[in-house]
Amino acid sequence: MKITPIILLLMLSMCSKSFAQAFDTVCATSVTKVYRVIPTKGSMYFWTVECGKITSPNPHADSIQVAWCNTPGVYQIKVVERNSLGCWGDTVKTSVVVGPKMHLDIFGPAEMCVGQPVWLTASGASTYKWSTGETSSNIVVHLQDTFNKVQVIGKNVCETDTANWSIRVNPRPTAAFTYSPKNAIVDESVYLHYTGTGASDWTWYIDNKNAVTGSVSEYITSFGEKGRRSIKLVSQNQFGCSDTALNVINIGYEYKIYVPNVFTPDGNTVNDSFKAIGFNLKSIHMSIYNRWGEMIFESFGVNDAWDGSFKGQPVMEGVYIYMIDAEATDGEHTYLNGNVTVMY
């Protein structure tokens, strides 16, 4: 064990008094030190040690060896000289700091998911140097492998210590899904199918609302309104690691329109009128033209029909031209034109 001497300056001239001071730090891992004063021939030295024991053979020599206690704290060592004439000098004191043994620790979780940031905290030292190159007591690491190790070197006045931290890195599942049909309409069933890997639980969110949670990898939903709608899937595995997938689908209205190509306005109540027939329609602007391009009928309602007359008189048999602008309940327009035949 290396023993470092500490010199306390003690000056005495005849019976005059003088003093000196020093300061020392002792580590709990190496608590034996030597203390000495500048000697004067024929003098004796009387030492007093707090929380320590003089282990040298001559306790009145100008140097002594002290075995300090291992209780951390600040203690004093005192010495007073008596010279050959019997004169006493002042008491010389030095403060000794007995430092604690370092207990370097790293605090962090035992397992996490791959790619997840992890906060680590080191304690027990004055300065730190991590294997990542950082020097603060708190660091953030991002886990990528199946098993990660991080080391920190801590130092204080007394010693240097090393601590290691390891963590199990669990894999994440892959969240992915398909939906059909691709062009769904209002109130139509939409089928959701999980196509990812590694999951054991699934949570479906329809328009950011939790629809179903558990072992449901397939789900059927529908939408009561048109527009862009979101479907989100959070998949989770047995380690509690998760992944998220999001799809936005367009929900439209289905509307159909049928236009006949012949009618018989003969008054027998069977096929007596001409009109466009459909559903999910808000309005139908229909105009009828004769072969000379003269408009002989116009209507705007979805239930309006042409009875085969012009200015209150039945038109002649033949082919007439129609033009239709049909507006659906979602505001979309369909434009149609064609021929209709009047027969009696």
XYZ file of N, CA, C and O in Angstrom, residues 250-334:
340
model
N -61.810 6.662 -49.133
C -62.862 7.568 -49.577
C -64.187 6.809 -49.653
O -64.292 5.801 -50.353
N -65.156 7.306 -48.924
C -66.489 6.718 -48.940
C -67.382 7.612 -49.792
O -67.501 8.812 -49.535
N -67.998 7.039 -50.808
C -68.851 7.816 -51.695
C -70.302 7.364 -51.631
O -70.657 6.433 -50.892
N -71.144 8.046 -52.366
C -72.553 7.670 -52.489
C -72.734 6.801 -53.732
O -72.106 7.037 -54.772
N -73.586 5.837 -53.618
C -73.978 5.102 -54.815
C -75.289 5.702 -55.321
O -76.252 5.850 -54.554
N -75.301 6.060 -56.556
C -76.550 6.521 -57.151
C -76.624 5.975 -58.571
O -75.621 5.842 -59.270
N -77.807 5.608 -58.932
C -78.034 5.055 -60.261
C -79.169 5.808 -60.931
O -80.068 6.332 -60.256
N -79.116 5.845 -62.233
C -80.178 6.513 -62.994
C -80.471 5.674 -64.251
O -79.553 5.206 -64.925
N -81.756 5.470 -64.472
C -82.193 4.676 -65.628
C -83.111 5.544 -66.481
O -84.031 6.204 -65.966
N -82.851 5.532 -67.769
C -83.656 6.331 -68.699
C -84.240 5.377 -69.759
O -83.477 4.736 -70.498
N -85.558 5.255 -69.850
C -86.145 4.370 -70.872
C -85.963 4.957 -72.275
O -85.679 6.149 -72.435
N -86.124 4.096 -73.271
C -85.944 4.580 -74.653
C -87.242 4.598 -75.464
O -87.240 4.954 -76.644
N -88.363 4.242 -74.799
C -89.655 4.282 -75.488
C -90.760 4.386 -74.441
O -90.631 3.874 -73.325
N -91.852 5.078 -74.823
C -93.045 5.085 -73.966
C -94.264 5.296 -74.841
O -94.170 5.736 -76.000
N -95.443 4.965 -74.276
C -96.708 4.996 -75.055
C -97.731 5.841 -74.316
O -98.500 5.319 -73.487
N -97.785 7.151 -74.600
C -98.734 8.029 -73.909
C -100.147 7.920 -74.490
O -100.701 8.890 -75.029
N -100.740 6.689 -74.387
C -102.050 6.453 -75.001
C -103.180 6.450 -73.983
O -104.317 6.103 -74.297
N -102.888 6.803 -72.744
C -103.934 6.939 -71.748
C -104.352 5.659 -71.073
O -105.327 5.661 -70.296
N -103.650 4.548 -71.301
C -104.040 3.293 -70.653
C -103.321 3.080 -69.310
O -103.359 1.997 -68.740
N -102.611 4.110 -68.818
C -101.900 4.135 -67.526
C -100.714 3.172 -67.494
O -100.124 2.972 -66.432
N -100.386 2.566 -68.586
C -99.218 1.676 -68.643
C -98.159 2.344 -69.507
O -98.401 2.593 -70.701
N -97.044 2.679 -68.909
C -95.936 3.306 -69.641
C -96.410 4.548 -70.362
O -96.087 4.780 -71.518
N -97.190 5.372 -69.606
C -97.798 6.560 -70.210
C -96.914 7.803 -70.174
O -97.256 8.820 -70.783
N -95.797 7.745 -69.451
C -94.969 8.958 -69.306
C -93.492 8.581 -69.410
O -93.103 7.403 -69.297
N -92.704 9.609 -69.601
C -91.258 9.439 -69.751
C -90.554 10.229 -68.654
O -90.768 11.432 -68.500
N -89.701 9.523 -67.893
C -88.908 10.206 -66.879
C -87.687 9.343 -66.542
O -87.659 8.132 -66.800
N -86.681 10.009 -65.969
C -85.489 9.303 -65.484
C -85.793 8.732 -64.107
O -86.424 9.378 -63.265
N -85.341 7.521 -63.868
C -85.600 6.840 -62.599
C -84.258 6.551 -61.928
O -83.321 6.039 -62.555
N -84.132 6.872 -60.620
C -82.890 6.606 -59.889
C -83.079 6.730 -58.387
O -84.190 6.951 -57.891
N -81.982 6.574 -57.648
C -82.029 6.768 -56.192
C -80.757 7.491 -55.758
O -79.756 7.533 -56.473
N -80.837 8.079 -54.563
C -79.789 8.959 -54.045
C -79.573 10.150 -54.974
O -78.453 10.619 -55.169
N -80.686 10.623 -55.541
C -80.629 11.788 -56.419
C -81.350 12.959 -55.761
O -82.421 12.803 -55.171
N -80.772 14.138 -55.888
C -81.360 15.329 -55.295
C -82.216 16.095 -56.294
O -83.254 16.667 -55.941
N -81.812 16.105 -57.535
C -82.586 16.820 -58.563
C -82.265 16.232 -59.933
O -81.201 15.630 -60.131
N -83.235 16.399 -60.853
C -83.035 15.986 -62.239
C -83.541 17.114 -63.146
O -84.727 17.466 -63.099
N -82.618 17.706 -63.872
C -82.995 18.717 -64.852
C -83.095 18.016 -66.213
O -82.079 17.558 -66.761
N -84.321 17.904 -66.727
C -84.538 17.188 -67.976
C -85.201 18.116 -69.003
O -86.128 18.852 -68.668
N -84.689 18.061 -70.215
C -85.288 18.835 -71.315
C -85.455 17.905 -72.521
O -84.598 17.057 -72.794
N -86.623 18.094 -73.243
C -86.957 17.275 -74.407
C -86.992 18.168 -75.650
O -87.540 19.277 -75.627
N -86.432 17.654 -76.763
C -86.358 18.447 -77.993
C -86.945 17.624 -79.153
O -86.774 16.381 -79.199
N -87.627 18.355 -80.095
C -88.093 17.675 -81.307
C -86.971 17.650 -82.335
O -85.879 18.168 -82.082
N -87.271 17.120 -83.484
C -86.207 16.944 -84.471
C -85.725 18.229 -85.091
O -84.694 18.255 -85.764
N -86.418 19.320 -84.835
C -85.972 20.633 -85.309
C -85.183 21.401 -84.234
O -84.817 22.537 -84.441
N -84.931 20.754 -83.068
C -84.166 21.379 -81.991
C -84.981 22.272 -81.099
O -84.436 23.022 -80.284
N -86.296 22.214 -81.242
C -87.148 23.046 -80.388
C -87.393 22.314 -79.071
O -87.756 21.135 -79.056
N -87.161 23.026 -77.938
C -87.427 22.412 -76.642
C -88.929 22.376 -76.416
O -89.587 23.424 -76.410
N -89.458 21.190 -76.232
C -90.905 21.048 -76.056
C -91.293 20.662 -74.629
O -92.472 20.641 -74.293
N -90.269 20.368 -73.757
C -90.580 20.042 -72.351
C -89.329 20.284 -71.506
O -88.201 20.045 -71.947
N -89.563 20.751 -70.250
C -88.459 20.952 -69.300
C -88.989 20.717 -67.888
O -90.078 21.148 -67.535
N -88.177 20.014 -67.073
C -88.548 19.762 -65.674
C -87.295 19.759 -64.810
O -86.174 19.623 -65.315
N -87.500 19.865 -63.467
C -86.370 19.958 -62.534
C -86.479 18.987 -61.357
O -85.508 18.810 -60.621
N -87.602 18.391 -61.127
C -87.786 17.516 -59.981
C -87.435 16.080 -60.298
O -87.502 15.633 -61.455
N -87.093 15.320 -59.251
C -86.711 13.923 -59.453
C -87.914 13.070 -59.853
O -87.747 11.981 -60.418
N -89.119 13.540 -59.577
C -90.315 12.774 -59.914
C -91.091 13.351 -61.101
O -92.161 12.856 -61.457
N -90.539 14.399 -61.708
C -91.238 15.009 -62.848
C -91.137 14.097 -64.080
O -90.095 13.455 -64.311
N -92.224 14.070 -64.865
C -92.261 13.209 -66.058
C -92.913 13.960 -67.226
O -93.751 14.850 -67.048
N -92.528 13.575 -68.451
C -93.136 14.152 -69.662
C -94.274 13.225 -70.105
O -94.091 12.013 -70.232
N -95.431 13.830 -70.314
C -96.612 13.033 -70.684
C -96.788 12.890 -72.201
O -97.828 12.426 -72.688
N -95.793 13.330 -72.964
C -95.868 13.185 -74.404
C -96.642 14.297 -75.089
O -97.061 14.134 -76.238
N -96.824 15.428 -74.452
C -97.582 16.530 -75.058
C -96.700 17.757 -75.203
O -95.660 17.885 -74.551
N -97.166 18.684 -76.061
C -96.512 19.972 -76.230
C -97.606 21.006 -76.401
O -98.444 20.898 -77.311
N -97.585 21.984 -75.526
C -98.594 23.027 -75.501
C -100.004 22.423 -75.397
O -100.952 22.843 -76.065
N -100.118 21.386 -74.580
C -101.411 20.776 -74.293
C -101.911 19.790 -75.317
O -102.990 19.217 -75.159
N -101.108 19.545 -76.388
C -101.524 18.633 -77.453
C -100.529 17.475 -77.535
O -99.311 17.673 -77.393
N -101.037 16.240 -77.783
C -100.131 15.107 -77.937
C -99.201 15.321 -79.118
O -99.602 15.845 -80.151
N -97.950 14.938 -78.915
C -96.993 15.068 -80.012
C -97.175 13.886 -80.965
O -97.837 12.890 -80.654
N -96.605 14.005 -82.128
C -96.686 12.939 -83.120
C -95.731 11.802 -82.720
O -94.767 11.987 -81.995
N -96.071 10.610 -83.203
C -95.140 9.510 -83.005
C -93.793 9.853 -83.643
O -93.735 10.555 -84.640
N -92.763 9.312 -83.037
C -91.440 9.570 -83.593
C -90.371 9.579 -82.507
O -90.604 9.219 -81.356
N -89.192 10.011 -82.931
C -88.020 10.015 -82.035
C -87.777 11.439 -81.544
O -87.743 12.379 -82.351
N -87.558 11.551 -80.257
C -87.303 12.843 -79.618
C -85.969 12.747 -78.842
O -85.519 11.666 -78.457
N -85.374 13.895 -78.653
C -84.059 13.962 -77.987
C -84.247 14.444 -76.547
O -84.982 15.399 -76.289
N -83.538 13.768 -75.605
C -83.557 14.232 -74.206
C -82.140 14.608 -73.775
O -81.143 14.040 -74.249
N -82.095 15.560 -72.838
C -80.839 15.949 -72.172
C -81.120 15.998 -70.684
O -82.104 16.623 -70.249
N -80.271 15.335 -69.903
C -80.516 15.192 -68.455
C -79.261 15.597 -67.695
O -78.148 15.186 -68.025
N -79.503 16.419 -66.663
C -78.456 16.757 -65.675
C -78.962 16.253 -64.323
O -79.833 16.882 -63.708
N -78.416 15.120 -63.852
C -78.863 14.528 -62.588
C -77.850 14.848 -61.498
O -76.659 14.544 -61.629
N -78.331 15.473 -60.402
C -77.464 15.812 -59.266
C -77.725 14.822 -58.136
O -78.855 14.684 -57.657
N -76.646 14.140 -57.666
C -76.775 13.189 -56.561
C -76.806 13.928 -55.232
O -76.510 15.126 -55.150
N -77.160 13.196 -54.187
C -77.265 13.816 -52.857
C -75.910 14.271 -52.327
O -75.843 15.062 -51.389
N -74.813 13.763 -52.903
C -73.492 14.225 -52.476
C -72.994 15.384 -53.326
O -71.853 15.815 -53.180
N -73.864 15.890 -54.251
C -73.504 17.044 -55.045
C -72.883 16.722 -56.380
O -72.636 17.631 -57.188
N -72.609 15.462 -56.664
C -72.026 15.099 -57.948
C -73.100 15.115 -59.043
O -74.269 14.807 -58.794
N -72.668 15.456 -60.256
C -73.585 15.571 -61.393
C -73.286 14.483 -62.423
O -72.120 14.144 -62.679
N -74.360 13.964 -62.992
C -74.255 13.038 -64.117
C -75.022 13.628 -65.299
O -76.190 14.023 -65.161
